[in-house]
Amino acid sequence: MQGKGLLVGLGITIKHFFRKKETVQYPEEKLPMPETFRGGKLVLDEKKCIACKMCSMACPNKALDLTVEIDENKKRHMKKYIHKSGRCLYCDFCVEACPTKAISWNRDYEISCYHKDELTYDAVENNRKDDTHE
Amino acid sequence: MHYGLLMSIANMLSNGINSIVNSRIGTQIIMALIEIIAIFAVISVAVIILVYMERRVCGFIQDRLGPNRVGPFGILQTVADMIKLMTKEDIIPKKAHKILWGITPMLLFVPAALVYAVYPFGDGAIFADVNIGIFFVMAVMSQSVLMFLLGGFASENKYSFIGSMRAVAQMLSSEIPMAFSILAVVMITGSLKMSDIVSAQSNAWFVVLQPLAFIIFIISMIMETNRTPFNLVEGESEIIAGPFTEYSGMRWALFFLSEYANLLSAAILTVTLFLGGWHGPLLPGVFWFIIKVFIVIFIFMWISWTYPRTRIDQMMSLSWKILLPLALLNIVVTGIGVYIYKWMY
Ligand code: SF4
Ligand code: SF4
């Protein structure tokens, strides 16, 4: 019958009216980012890192600036792991290139900042900060 | 004589003023002023509530929450928006007819507010119970089409002008089926007086006696108030905001205000003509009136957020080819019905 579709439409909208709402109340509620999300800061696991610099070599944009220190046992340590996130493409090449899976993203999407130099950070220093925090 | 709640309050008020002022004319003048302020208060409070309600209903239908940040449950959102609009820069187009252009938003508000004079809000609570009540409503309501035309013309903008032409076409073609559907109600009541129409429904609401007229009335009311699916006066992708394109800030807010005042008066008319006005059990009349008005407004919003908008030709053919013949048929059937009824009793 003509006009039945109108009633069907009204039925659908009233069902949606009472349905659970999809809105995420952003600052209070946050969606968890998926496993494959590339973004935020790089987290360096210093125990796994062998300081081979493969990551910075893989970087197409020269966003990684690493300083390696060699101790008395001829063991290589990462001294500074500077990530210039302003240059970063978030291409994930660094993470893929790492032979020991020592770096990963912290999957934080609230990375906007007021000053340009806040975009550059040192992952090693961040680790120290976290340590003193705990 | 039996009076409703609103009327008792008004009587108490006028007695109080009388004892202070001690002159009949003085009391009447003060009461008239209070009544005028009351109309404006009702309209502005209702508009604030309606805008909020519209956005919430729209949000809920689209699985969103709508405004819920400003104040508890976001009820102060409209107030915040109003403040924003008032503080905005007042932009006047260079080539516009300044005076005409400037007074149009205010003029548009006049018919929107004027019709409230004859609405029965409760038992006996009606500002002017004129004996051509419903006729007055229709006559005044159709004035708003002039302001749309004026606004579009004075803006000197082609989009505004096309929009206002559309408004005229739309409102003229919606008013005729609306008038005929109202006529069916008037035929049963035998009076144009609003209070008579309401009291005729003390036993059976006219929606039961006149279902076809009710549907025609609702559709033509949606056309009259320019709401989706018939909001052809506006159209972001084709004629922008129609006649309001050049208006901004406070002037635009006035358009907005009269749009929602018209929505409220459409709901009040529906309740008065078809849903028994303030009649209802237990609660005082005015509460029933408010409840019914809000249900009708909800239905209007529900309809708007369900259907996509029509094209202008579809809307015109709906109103001239379908609604008008149906309304005429309804009048014939009602006429025969009334005749048989009178012959039997
Ligand atoms: S994601 Fe790409 S651009 Fe960014 S640091 Fe890693 S390799 Fe360089
Ligand atoms: S590629 Fe991996 S192991 Fe090598 S320096 Fe980079 S983070 Fe360390």
Coordinates of C-alpha atoms and ligand atoms in Angstrom, one line a residue:
Chain A
M1 CA 0.0 0.0 0.0
Q2 CA 1.2 3.5 -0.8
G3 CA 2.4 5.4 2.3
K4 CA 3.3 2.3 4.3
G5 CA 6.9 3.3 4.0
L6 CA 6.2 6.5 5.8
L7 CA 5.0 4.5 8.8
V8 CA 8.0 2.1 8.6
G9 CA 10.3 5.1 8.6
L10 CA 8.7 6.5 11.7
G11 CA 9.0 3.1 13.4
I12 CA 12.7 3.0 12.6
T13 CA 13.4 6.5 14.0
I14 CA 11.5 5.9 17.2
K15 CA 13.4 2.7 17.8
H16 CA 16.6 4.6 17.4
F17 CA 15.3 7.3 19.8
F18 CA 15.2 4.8 22.6
R19 CA 18.3 2.8 21.6
K20 CA 21.6 3.1 23.4
K21 CA 23.6 6.2 22.3
E22 CA 26.9 5.8 20.5
T23 CA 28.4 9.1 21.7
V24 CA 31.6 8.8 23.7
Q25 CA 31.8 11.6 26.3
Y26 CA 35.3 12.4 25.1
P27 CA 37.3 14.0 27.9
E28 CA 35.8 11.7 30.5
E29 CA 35.6 8.6 28.4
K30 CA 38.2 7.6 25.8
L31 CA 38.1 4.9 23.2
P32 CA 40.9 2.4 23.5
M33 CA 43.1 2.5 20.3
P34 CA 43.5 -0.7 18.3
E35 CA 46.7 -2.8 18.5
T36 CA 47.8 -1.6 15.0
F37 CA 47.3 2.1 15.8
R38 CA 50.5 4.1 14.9
G39 CA 50.7 7.2 16.8
G40 CA 51.8 8.9 20.0
K41 CA 55.3 8.5 21.3
L42 CA 57.8 5.8 20.8
V43 CA 58.5 3.7 23.9
L44 CA 61.9 2.1 24.0
D45 CA 62.5 -1.1 26.0
E46 CA 66.1 -0.6 27.0
K47 CA 66.5 -4.2 28.1
K48 CA 65.7 -5.4 24.6
C49 CA 67.5 -2.7 22.6
I50 CA 70.9 -3.7 21.3
A51 CA 71.6 -0.2 20.0
C52 CA 72.1 -1.3 16.4
K53 CA 70.5 1.8 15.0
M54 CA 68.6 -0.2 12.4
C55 CA 65.5 1.9 13.3
S56 CA 67.1 5.2 12.5
M57 CA 68.5 3.8 9.3
A58 CA 65.0 2.6 8.2
C59 CA 63.5 6.0 8.9
P60 CA 62.7 7.7 5.6
N61 CA 62.4 11.1 7.1
K62 CA 65.4 11.2 9.5
A63 CA 63.1 11.6 12.4
L64 CA 65.2 9.5 14.7
D65 CA 68.4 10.9 16.2
L66 CA 70.2 8.3 18.3
T67 CA 73.3 8.6 20.4
V68 CA 75.0 5.3 21.3
E69 CA 77.4 4.8 24.1
I70 CA 79.9 2.0 24.4
D71 CA 80.8 0.9 27.9
E72 CA 84.0 -0.7 29.3
N73 CA 82.7 -4.3 28.4
K74 CA 82.3 -3.1 24.8
K75 CA 78.6 -3.3 25.2
R76 CA 76.5 -0.8 23.3
H77 CA 74.0 1.3 25.2
M78 CA 71.4 3.7 24.0
K79 CA 72.2 7.1 25.5
K80 CA 69.8 9.3 23.7
Y81 CA 66.8 8.2 21.6
I82 CA 65.5 11.5 20.1
H83 CA 62.3 11.2 18.2
K84 CA 61.4 14.4 16.3
S85 CA 57.8 13.6 16.0
G86 CA 57.2 16.8 14.0
R87 CA 59.1 15.1 11.2
C88 CA 57.6 11.7 11.7
L89 CA 55.3 10.1 9.1
Y90 CA 54.1 7.5 11.5
C91 CA 55.0 5.0 8.8
D92 CA 56.0 2.3 11.3
F93 CA 59.2 1.5 9.4
C94 CA 61.3 1.9 12.5
V95 CA 59.2 -0.5 14.5
E96 CA 59.3 -3.0 11.7
A97 CA 63.1 -2.7 11.2
C98 CA 63.9 -3.3 14.9
P99 CA 65.4 -6.9 15.1
T100 CA 64.5 -7.2 18.8
K101 CA 61.1 -5.5 18.9
A102 CA 62.5 -3.0 21.3
I103 CA 60.3 0.0 20.3
S104 CA 56.5 0.3 20.2
W105 CA 54.0 3.1 20.1
N106 CA 52.3 4.2 23.2
R107 CA 49.1 4.7 21.2
D108 CA 48.3 8.1 22.7
Y109 CA 46.3 10.3 20.3
E110 CA 46.3 13.5 22.4
I111 CA 49.6 14.7 21.1
S112 CA 48.8 18.3 20.1
C113 CA 51.0 20.9 21.9
Y114 CA 51.6 24.6 22.0
H115 CA 55.3 24.8 21.0
K116 CA 57.2 23.2 18.2
D117 CA 60.0 21.9 20.4
E118 CA 57.6 20.0 22.5
L119 CA 57.3 17.7 19.5
T120 CA 60.8 16.4 20.0
Y121 CA 61.5 14.2 23.0
D122 CA 64.0 11.6 24.2
A123 CA 62.6 8.1 24.7
V124 CA 65.4 7.2 27.1
E125 CA 64.8 10.2 29.2
N126 CA 61.1 9.4 29.2
N127 CA 62.0 5.9 30.6
R128 CA 64.0 7.6 33.4
K129 CA 61.0 9.9 34.2
D130 CA 58.7 6.9 34.4
D131 CA 61.1 5.2 36.7
T132 CA 61.3 8.0 39.1
H133 CA 57.6 8.2 39.0
E134 CA 57.1 4.7 40.2
Chain B
M1 CA -19.3 30.2 36.5
H2 CA -16.6 27.5 36.6
Y3 CA -13.1 28.7 36.0
G4 CA -9.8 26.9 35.4
L5 CA -6.6 27.3 37.3
L6 CA -5.1 30.0 35.1
M7 CA -8.3 32.1 35.3
S8 CA -8.4 31.9 39.1
I9 CA -4.8 33.2 39.2
A10 CA -5.7 36.0 36.8
N11 CA -8.7 36.9 38.9
M12 CA -6.7 36.9 42.1
L13 CA -4.1 39.1 40.5
S14 CA -6.6 41.6 39.2
N15 CA -8.4 41.8 42.6
G16 CA -5.0 42.4 44.2
I17 CA -4.1 45.2 41.8
N18 CA -7.6 46.7 42.2
S19 CA -7.1 47.0 45.9
I20 CA -3.8 48.8 45.4
V21 CA -4.7 51.0 42.4
N22 CA -8.4 51.5 43.4
S23 CA -9.6 52.3 39.9
R24 CA -11.2 50.1 37.3
I25 CA -9.5 51.5 34.3
G26 CA -6.1 51.5 36.0
T27 CA -6.5 47.8 36.9
Q28 CA -7.5 47.0 33.3
I29 CA -4.5 48.8 31.9
I30 CA -2.1 47.0 34.2
M31 CA -3.8 43.7 33.6
A32 CA -3.5 44.2 29.8
L33 CA 0.2 45.0 30.2
I34 CA 0.7 41.9 32.3
E35 CA -1.1 39.8 29.7
I36 CA 1.2 41.2 26.9
I37 CA 4.3 40.4 29.0
A38 CA 2.9 37.0 29.7
I39 CA 2.5 36.2 25.9
F40 CA 6.1 37.3 25.3
A41 CA 7.3 35.3 28.3
V42 CA 5.5 32.2 27.2
I43 CA 6.9 32.5 23.7
S44 CA 10.5 33.2 24.7
V45 CA 10.6 30.5 27.4
A46 CA 8.9 28.0 25.0
V47 CA 11.4 28.9 22.2
I48 CA 14.3 28.2 24.6
I49 CA 12.8 24.9 25.6
L50 CA 11.9 24.0 22.0
V51 CA 15.3 24.7 20.5
Y52 CA 16.9 22.5 23.2
M53 CA 14.2 19.8 22.7
E54 CA 14.7 19.9 18.9
R55 CA 18.4 19.3 19.2
R56 CA 18.0 16.6 21.8
V57 CA 15.3 14.8 19.9
C58 CA 17.4 15.0 16.7
G59 CA 20.4 13.7 18.6
F60 CA 18.5 10.8 20.1
I61 CA 17.0 9.8 16.8
Q62 CA 20.5 9.8 15.3
D63 CA 21.9 7.7 18.2
R64 CA 23.7 10.8 19.6
L65 CA 23.2 12.6 22.9
G66 CA 22.8 16.1 21.6
P67 CA 23.8 19.1 23.7
N68 CA 24.6 18.0 27.3
R69 CA 27.5 20.1 28.5
V70 CA 26.2 23.6 29.3
G71 CA 24.3 23.4 32.6
P72 CA 22.6 20.3 33.9
F73 CA 21.7 18.0 31.0
G74 CA 22.7 20.9 28.7
I75 CA 19.6 22.9 29.3
L76 CA 21.5 26.2 29.2
Q77 CA 22.8 25.5 25.7
T78 CA 20.2 27.6 24.0
V79 CA 20.8 30.5 26.5
A80 CA 24.5 30.3 25.6
D81 CA 23.7 30.3 21.9
M82 CA 21.5 33.3 22.3
I83 CA 24.2 35.2 24.1
K84 CA 26.6 34.3 21.3
L85 CA 24.1 35.5 18.7
M86 CA 23.5 38.8 20.5
T87 CA 27.2 39.6 20.8
K88 CA 27.9 38.9 17.1
E89 CA 28.8 41.6 14.6
D90 CA 25.9 43.2 12.9
I91 CA 26.5 42.8 9.1
I92 CA 24.4 44.8 6.8
P93 CA 24.7 44.1 3.1
K94 CA 25.8 47.1 1.1
K95 CA 23.1 47.0 -1.5
A96 CA 20.2 46.0 0.7
H97 CA 17.2 48.2 1.2
K98 CA 18.3 49.1 4.7
I99 CA 15.1 50.0 6.3
L100 CA 13.0 47.3 4.8
W101 CA 15.7 44.8 5.4
G102 CA 16.1 45.9 9.0
I103 CA 12.4 45.8 10.0
T104 CA 11.6 42.5 8.4
P105 CA 12.8 40.3 11.3
M106 CA 10.8 42.3 13.7
L107 CA 7.7 42.4 11.4
L108 CA 7.9 38.6 11.1
F109 CA 7.6 38.3 14.8
V110 CA 4.4 40.3 14.9
P111 CA 2.0 37.8 13.3
A112 CA 3.8 34.9 15.1
A113 CA 3.1 36.6 18.5
L114 CA -0.3 38.0 17.5
V115 CA -2.0 34.7 17.1
Y116 CA -1.4 33.8 20.7
A117 CA -4.1 36.3 21.7
V118 CA -6.9 33.9 20.7
Y119 CA -5.5 30.6 21.9
P120 CA -7.4 29.0 24.8
F121 CA -4.7 27.9 27.3
G122 CA -7.1 26.7 29.9
D123 CA -10.7 26.9 31.1
G124 CA -11.6 30.5 30.3
A125 CA -7.9 31.5 30.0
I126 CA -8.0 33.1 26.6
F127 CA -6.8 36.7 26.0
A128 CA -9.4 37.6 23.5
D129 CA -12.2 35.2 22.8
V130 CA -13.3 36.8 19.6
N131 CA -16.1 35.2 17.7
I132 CA -14.0 34.8 14.6
G133 CA -11.1 33.2 16.5
I134 CA -10.0 30.5 14.1
F135 CA -10.5 32.8 11.1
F136 CA -8.3 35.4 12.9
V137 CA -5.6 32.8 13.4
M138 CA -5.6 31.8 9.7
A139 CA -5.6 35.4 8.5
V140 CA -2.8 36.5 10.8
M141 CA -0.7 33.4 10.2
S142 CA -0.7 33.9 6.5
Q143 CA 0.8 37.4 7.0
S144 CA 4.1 35.9 7.7
V145 CA 4.5 35.0 4.0
L146 CA 4.7 38.7 3.3
M147 CA 7.7 39.1 5.6
F148 CA 9.5 36.2 3.9
L149 CA 9.0 37.9 0.6
L150 CA 10.0 41.3 2.0
G151 CA 13.2 39.9 3.6
G152 CA 14.2 38.1 0.4
F153 CA 13.5 41.1 -1.7
A154 CA 15.2 43.7 0.5
S155 CA 18.4 41.6 0.8
E156 CA 19.2 42.1 -2.9
N157 CA 20.6 38.6 -3.1
K158 CA 19.4 36.1 -5.7
Y159 CA 19.4 33.2 -3.3
S160 CA 17.3 35.2 -0.8
F161 CA 14.9 36.1 -3.5
I162 CA 14.5 32.6 -4.9
G163 CA 14.1 31.4 -1.4
S164 CA 11.4 33.9 -0.6
M165 CA 9.6 33.1 -3.9
R166 CA 9.6 29.5 -2.8
A167 CA 8.3 30.5 0.6
V168 CA 5.4 32.2 -1.0
A169 CA 4.6 29.3 -3.3
Q170 CA 4.8 26.9 -0.4
M171 CA 2.8 28.8 2.1
L172 CA 0.0 29.6 -0.4
S173 CA -0.3 26.1 -1.4
S174 CA -0.3 24.8 2.2
E175 CA -2.8 27.3 3.5
I176 CA -5.7 26.1 1.2
P177 CA -5.8 22.5 2.3
M178 CA -5.3 23.7 5.9
A179 CA -8.3 26.1 5.6
F180 CA -10.5 23.3 4.2
S181 CA -9.5 20.9 6.9
I182 CA -10.2 23.5 9.6
L183 CA -13.6 24.1 7.8
A184 CA -14.6 20.5 8.6
V185 CA -14.1 21.2 12.3
V186 CA -16.0 24.4 12.1
M187 CA -18.9 22.7 10.3
I188 CA -19.3 20.3 13.2
T189 CA -18.9 23.0 15.9
G190 CA -21.0 25.5 14.1
S191 CA -18.8 28.3 15.4
L192 CA -15.5 30.0 14.7
K193 CA -15.0 30.9 18.3
M194 CA -12.0 29.1 19.9
S195 CA -13.7 28.5 23.2
D196 CA -16.7 26.9 21.4
I197 CA -14.4 24.6 19.4
V198 CA -12.8 23.4 22.6
S199 CA -16.0 23.0 24.6
A200 CA -17.5 21.0 21.6
Q201 CA -14.8 18.5 22.3
S202 CA -15.6 17.8 25.9
N203 CA -17.1 14.4 24.9
A204 CA -15.2 13.3 21.8
W205 CA -12.1 14.8 20.4
F206 CA -12.3 15.9 16.8
V207 CA -9.4 13.6 15.9
V208 CA -11.9 10.7 16.3
L209 CA -14.6 12.4 14.3
Q210 CA -12.3 13.9 11.6
P211 CA -9.3 11.7 11.2
L212 CA -8.8 12.7 7.6
A213 CA -9.0 16.4 8.4
F214 CA -6.5 15.8 11.2
I215 CA -3.9 14.2 8.8
I216 CA -4.4 16.9 6.2
F217 CA -4.1 19.6 8.9
I218 CA -0.9 18.1 10.3
I219 CA 0.8 17.8 6.8
S220 CA -0.2 21.3 5.8
M221 CA 0.9 22.6 9.2
I222 CA 4.4 21.1 8.6
M223 CA 4.4 22.9 5.3
E224 CA 3.3 26.1 6.8
T225 CA 6.0 26.1 9.5
N226 CA 8.7 25.2 6.9
R227 CA 9.8 22.1 8.7
T228 CA 11.5 19.1 7.1
P229 CA 10.3 17.3 4.9
F230 CA 9.0 20.5 3.5
N231 CA 11.8 22.9 4.5
L232 CA 12.2 24.1 0.9
V233 CA 12.7 27.7 1.8
E234 CA 16.2 26.7 3.0
G235 CA 18.6 24.5 1.3
E236 CA 22.3 24.7 2.0
S237 CA 23.4 23.3 -1.3
E238 CA 21.1 25.2 -3.6
I239 CA 19.7 28.5 -2.1
I240 CA 21.7 28.5 1.2
A241 CA 19.4 29.8 4.0
G242 CA 16.8 31.2 1.6
P243 CA 15.4 34.5 2.7
F244 CA 17.6 34.6 5.8
T245 CA 20.9 34.2 3.8
E246 CA 22.0 37.8 4.4
Y247 CA 20.9 38.0 8.1
S248 CA 23.2 37.3 10.9
G249 CA 23.5 37.7 14.6
M250 CA 20.5 39.1 16.5
R251 CA 18.5 39.6 13.3
W252 CA 18.9 36.0 12.4
A253 CA 17.9 35.1 15.9
L254 CA 14.7 36.9 15.5
F255 CA 13.9 34.8 12.4
F256 CA 14.7 31.7 14.5
L257 CA 12.5 32.9 17.3
S258 CA 9.5 33.4 15.1
E259 CA 10.1 30.0 13.4
Y260 CA 9.8 28.3 16.8
A261 CA 7.0 30.5 17.9
N262 CA 5.2 29.3 14.7
L263 CA 6.0 25.7 15.6
L264 CA 4.5 26.2 19.0
S265 CA 1.4 27.8 17.6
A266 CA 1.1 25.0 15.1
A267 CA 1.1 22.6 18.0
I268 CA -1.4 24.7 20.0
L269 CA -3.7 24.8 17.0
T270 CA -3.5 21.1 16.5
V271 CA -4.3 20.5 20.2
T272 CA -7.1 23.1 20.2
L273 CA -8.8 21.9 17.0
F274 CA -8.4 18.2 17.2
L275 CA -7.1 17.0 20.5
G276 CA -9.7 18.5 22.9
G277 CA -7.8 21.6 23.9
W278 CA -7.4 21.7 27.7
H279 CA -9.9 18.9 28.4
G280 CA -8.5 16.0 30.4
P281 CA -9.2 14.2 33.7
L282 CA -7.8 15.0 37.1
L283 CA -5.2 17.6 36.4
P284 CA -6.1 21.3 35.9
G285 CA -6.8 22.1 32.2
V286 CA -3.6 24.1 31.7
F287 CA -1.4 21.1 32.5
W288 CA -3.3 18.9 30.1
F289 CA -2.8 21.7 27.5
I290 CA 0.9 21.8 28.1
I291 CA 1.3 18.0 28.0
K292 CA -0.6 17.7 24.8
V293 CA 1.2 20.5 23.1
F294 CA 4.5 18.9 24.0
I295 CA 3.4 15.6 22.6
V296 CA 2.3 17.2 19.4
I297 CA 5.6 19.1 19.1
F298 CA 7.5 15.8 19.7
I299 CA 5.5 14.3 16.9
F300 CA 6.4 17.2 14.6
M301 CA 10.1 16.8 15.5
W302 CA 9.8 13.0 15.1
I303 CA 8.4 13.5 11.6
S304 CA 11.1 16.1 10.7
W305 CA 14.0 13.9 11.6
T306 CA 12.6 10.8 9.9
Y307 CA 11.9 12.0 6.3
P308 CA 14.3 13.4 3.7
R309 CA 13.2 16.7 2.3
T310 CA 11.0 16.8 -0.8
R311 CA 11.5 18.7 -4.0
I312 CA 9.4 21.9 -4.5
D313 CA 7.4 20.3 -7.3
Q314 CA 6.7 17.2 -5.2
M315 CA 5.5 19.4 -2.4
M316 CA 3.2 21.4 -4.6
S317 CA 1.7 18.4 -6.3
L318 CA 1.1 16.8 -2.9
S319 CA -0.7 19.8 -1.7
W320 CA -2.7 20.7 -4.8
K321 CA -3.3 17.2 -6.3
I322 CA -3.8 15.1 -3.1
L323 CA -4.5 17.2 0.0
L324 CA -6.9 19.7 -1.6
P325 CA -9.2 17.1 -3.3
L326 CA -9.1 15.0 -0.1
A327 CA -10.0 18.0 2.0
L328 CA -12.9 18.9 -0.3
L329 CA -14.1 15.3 -0.2
N330 CA -13.9 15.4 3.6
I331 CA -16.0 18.5 3.6
V332 CA -18.7 16.9 1.4
V333 CA -18.7 13.8 3.7
T334 CA -18.8 16.0 6.8
G335 CA -21.7 18.0 5.3
I336 CA -23.7 14.9 4.6
G337 CA -22.9 13.6 8.1
V338 CA -24.0 16.8 9.8
Y339 CA -27.2 16.9 7.8
I340 CA -28.0 13.3 8.7
Y341 CA -27.2 14.0 12.4
K342 CA -29.5 17.0 12.5
W343 CA -32.3 15.0 10.7
M344 CA -32.0 12.1 13.2
Y345 CA -32.1 14.2 16.4
Ligands
SF4_1 S1 57.5 6.0 12.0 FE1 58.6 6.3 10.1 S2 59.1 8.5 10.1 FE2 58.5 8.0 12.2 S3 60.4 7.6 13.2 FE3 59.6 5.6 12.5 S4 60.6 5.3 10.5 FE4 60.8 7.4 11.1
SF4_2 S1 66.5 -1.1 15.8 FE1 65.7 -1.7 17.8 S2 67.4 -2.6 18.8 FE2 68.2 -1.4 17.1 S3 68.7 0.6 18.0 FE3 66.6 0.7 17.2 S4 65.4 0.2 18.9 FE4 67.4 -0.5 19.4

